[in-house]
């Protein structure tokens, strides 16, 4: 039986521009981040890492996250986060805002407002709404959680500047497409927009060996 990766890229290859990108950069697995960068994590820990990592490098985020985990006694749980004072979290390297965001996440998980560990049956729209209700969790962070932790196959972060620049490059557009233009273009890639996102990100990292075929 063909893998989900194979089926998804076979479908995306019906778009001639994406087909060219597949030939150039291969078929990246959009779901390998968590295992590569953050193995054996709970969904709560992963969402906490997304909050810690906002607007800083992954290396810096992992360093600060390790300090928070140590301060929490070696295991990051909602109750252990709530037991830490804001100053304890700030001493780990978190800003005042991120410390408050992390505590809000812990409070919501602890009181059952959200259940990050049991979201498999929650549809994408509801999951995004629940996640963005957490203070400090924007749409992009919520979408990354759905991709990396829940492994949802049809998520396209249209606001991501990398995605939009990759589309501009691949389709030889004069300007970077707007968020709405990006969403509209991606409609044709349903139900594998997560794979298209991985392909577009990969195209930014790969050397250009030949011009991309123009869009039909």
XYZ file of C-alpha atoms in Angstrom:
216
model
C 0.000 0.000 0.000
C 1.341 3.401 -0.927
C 2.333 5.624 1.990
C 0.481 8.837 2.794
C 3.596 10.702 1.645
C 3.497 9.002 -1.752
C -0.243 9.506 -2.203
C -0.048 13.170 -1.202
C 2.816 14.007 -3.546
C 1.258 12.044 -6.381
C -1.787 14.302 -6.036
C 0.273 17.491 -5.745
C 2.308 16.526 -8.817
C -0.777 17.145 -10.964
C 0.111 20.835 -10.536
C 2.975 21.380 -13.031
C 4.806 23.912 -10.853
C 4.637 21.739 -7.745
C 5.666 18.774 -9.887
C 8.828 20.669 -10.847
C 9.525 21.443 -7.199
C 9.071 17.777 -6.290
C 11.611 16.843 -8.967
C 14.019 19.450 -7.554
C 13.715 18.969 -3.786
C 12.069 15.578 -3.359
C 9.140 14.694 -1.107
C 9.801 16.141 2.354
C 7.970 14.563 5.265
C 6.077 17.382 7.014
C 5.748 15.365 10.216
C 9.370 14.605 11.085
C 10.021 17.808 13.081
C 8.751 16.618 16.449
C 10.739 13.390 16.376
C 13.890 15.098 15.101
C 13.868 18.183 17.329
C 11.739 17.210 20.291
C 11.292 13.430 20.666
C 8.991 11.799 23.214
C 7.194 14.987 24.159
C 3.630 15.345 25.343
C 1.358 17.678 23.420
C 1.373 20.018 26.421
C 5.178 20.161 26.373
C 5.163 20.757 22.624
C 2.703 23.653 22.877
C 4.785 25.096 25.696
C 7.843 24.892 23.445
C 5.975 26.707 20.667
C 5.235 29.531 23.120
C 8.815 29.636 24.413
C 10.145 29.622 20.851
C 8.187 32.564 19.495
C 10.499 34.967 17.628
C 13.712 33.231 18.737
C 15.837 30.474 17.238
C 15.062 26.829 17.934
C 18.442 26.497 19.681
C 17.615 29.362 22.047
C 14.108 27.994 22.587
C 15.408 24.541 23.530
C 17.905 26.085 25.965
C 15.242 28.156 27.719
C 12.790 25.265 27.652
C 15.348 23.021 29.344
C 15.752 25.626 32.105
C 11.984 25.788 32.595
C 11.803 21.997 32.756
C 14.585 21.906 35.353
C 12.840 24.606 37.401
C 9.658 22.503 37.235
C 11.440 19.514 38.753
C 12.471 17.735 35.576
C 9.033 17.107 34.098
C 6.863 19.804 32.571
C 3.222 19.467 33.579
C 0.471 22.071 34.008
C 0.503 21.824 37.804
C 4.275 22.198 37.973
C 4.153 25.283 35.759
C 1.415 26.778 37.927
C 3.526 26.103 41.019
C 6.259 28.374 39.629
C 6.075 32.106 40.225
C 6.322 34.484 37.289
C 9.779 35.524 38.521
C 10.876 31.873 38.485
C 9.882 31.607 34.830
C 11.546 34.900 33.961
C 14.744 33.699 35.613
C 14.757 30.889 33.027
C 14.976 33.465 30.252
C 11.308 34.041 29.467
C 9.915 37.502 28.904
C 7.156 38.723 31.203
C 4.644 38.132 28.393
C 5.828 34.590 27.637
C 5.759 33.689 31.317
C 2.120 34.830 31.432
C 1.313 32.917 28.230
C 2.854 29.733 29.600
C 0.856 30.022 32.809
C -2.357 30.611 30.835
C -1.656 27.471 28.802
C -1.054 25.494 31.995
C -4.204 26.864 33.642
C -6.408 25.977 30.661
C -4.980 22.459 30.449
C -5.245 21.975 34.216
C -8.876 23.090 34.521
C -10.005 21.225 31.398
C -10.735 24.272 29.245
C -8.556 22.567 26.638
C -7.218 19.008 26.454
C -4.116 19.008 24.305
C -3.495 15.301 24.834
C -6.841 14.209 23.365
C -7.443 16.298 20.259
C -7.400 13.522 17.668
C -11.158 13.707 17.152
C -11.304 17.518 17.139
C -11.652 18.947 13.628
C -9.065 21.421 12.334
C -11.278 24.503 12.603
C -12.278 23.781 16.197
C -8.726 22.874 17.188
C -7.391 26.139 15.778
C -10.095 28.118 17.592
C -9.331 26.353 20.895
C -5.596 26.899 20.564
C -5.770 30.554 19.561
C -7.953 31.224 22.613
C -4.805 30.625 24.700
C -3.119 33.943 25.442
C -0.053 34.351 23.251
C -0.925 31.580 20.804
C -1.512 33.072 17.389
C -2.766 31.369 14.268
C 0.721 30.465 13.027
C 1.679 28.756 16.310
C -1.634 26.892 16.352
C -1.103 25.746 12.765
C 2.422 24.536 13.597
C 0.968 22.521 16.478
C -1.586 20.907 14.173
C 1.150 20.018 11.706
C 3.920 18.889 14.036
C 1.996 17.331 16.904
C -1.396 16.308 15.529
C -0.018 15.502 12.047
C -2.965 17.028 10.250
C -2.502 16.664 6.449
C -4.401 19.708 5.210
C -2.963 22.771 6.983
C -1.500 25.680 5.027
C -0.032 28.562 7.083
C -0.940 31.209 4.508
C 0.457 33.987 6.681
C 3.928 32.432 6.784
C 6.295 34.674 4.833
C 8.387 31.681 3.767
C 5.387 29.998 2.161
C 4.450 33.190 0.351
C 7.991 33.866 -0.887
C 8.285 30.287 -2.113
C 5.079 30.742 -4.102
C 6.394 34.019 -5.492
C 9.608 32.300 -6.605
C 7.970 29.199 -8.029
C 5.299 31.035 -9.998
C 7.555 33.954 -11.003
C 5.259 36.507 -9.415
C 6.293 40.142 -9.366
C 5.164 40.599 -5.769
C 4.834 38.371 -2.740
C 1.246 37.093 -2.756
C -1.131 38.278 -0.063
C -2.438 35.916 2.582
C -5.794 35.722 0.817
C -4.157 35.106 -2.581
C -2.121 32.329 -0.980
C -5.219 30.719 0.502
C -7.010 30.842 -2.834
C -4.086 29.340 -4.727
C -3.804 26.559 -2.167
C -7.446 25.525 -2.477
C -6.466 23.233 -5.341
C -4.000 21.404 -3.073
C -6.674 20.178 -0.649
C -6.586 17.723 1.153
C -2.766 17.782 1.209
C -1.917 21.395 1.932
C 0.420 20.379 4.768
C 2.549 18.477 2.266
C 2.467 21.439 -0.118
C 3.675 23.633 2.743
C 6.572 21.279 3.446
C 7.469 21.283 -0.240
C 7.399 25.067 -0.464
C 9.546 25.470 2.651
C 12.014 22.928 1.288
C 12.240 24.836 -1.999
C 13.613 27.854 -0.122
C 16.458 25.768 1.330
C 17.343 23.892 -1.846
C 19.741 25.341 -4.436
C 18.131 26.337 -7.687
C 19.519 24.119 -10.418
C 17.107 25.013 -13.171
C 14.393 27.596 -13.764
C 10.962 26.625 -12.574
C 8.492 25.947 -15.340
C 6.067 28.822 -15.765
C 2.551 28.374 -14.473
C 0.011 27.301 -17.098
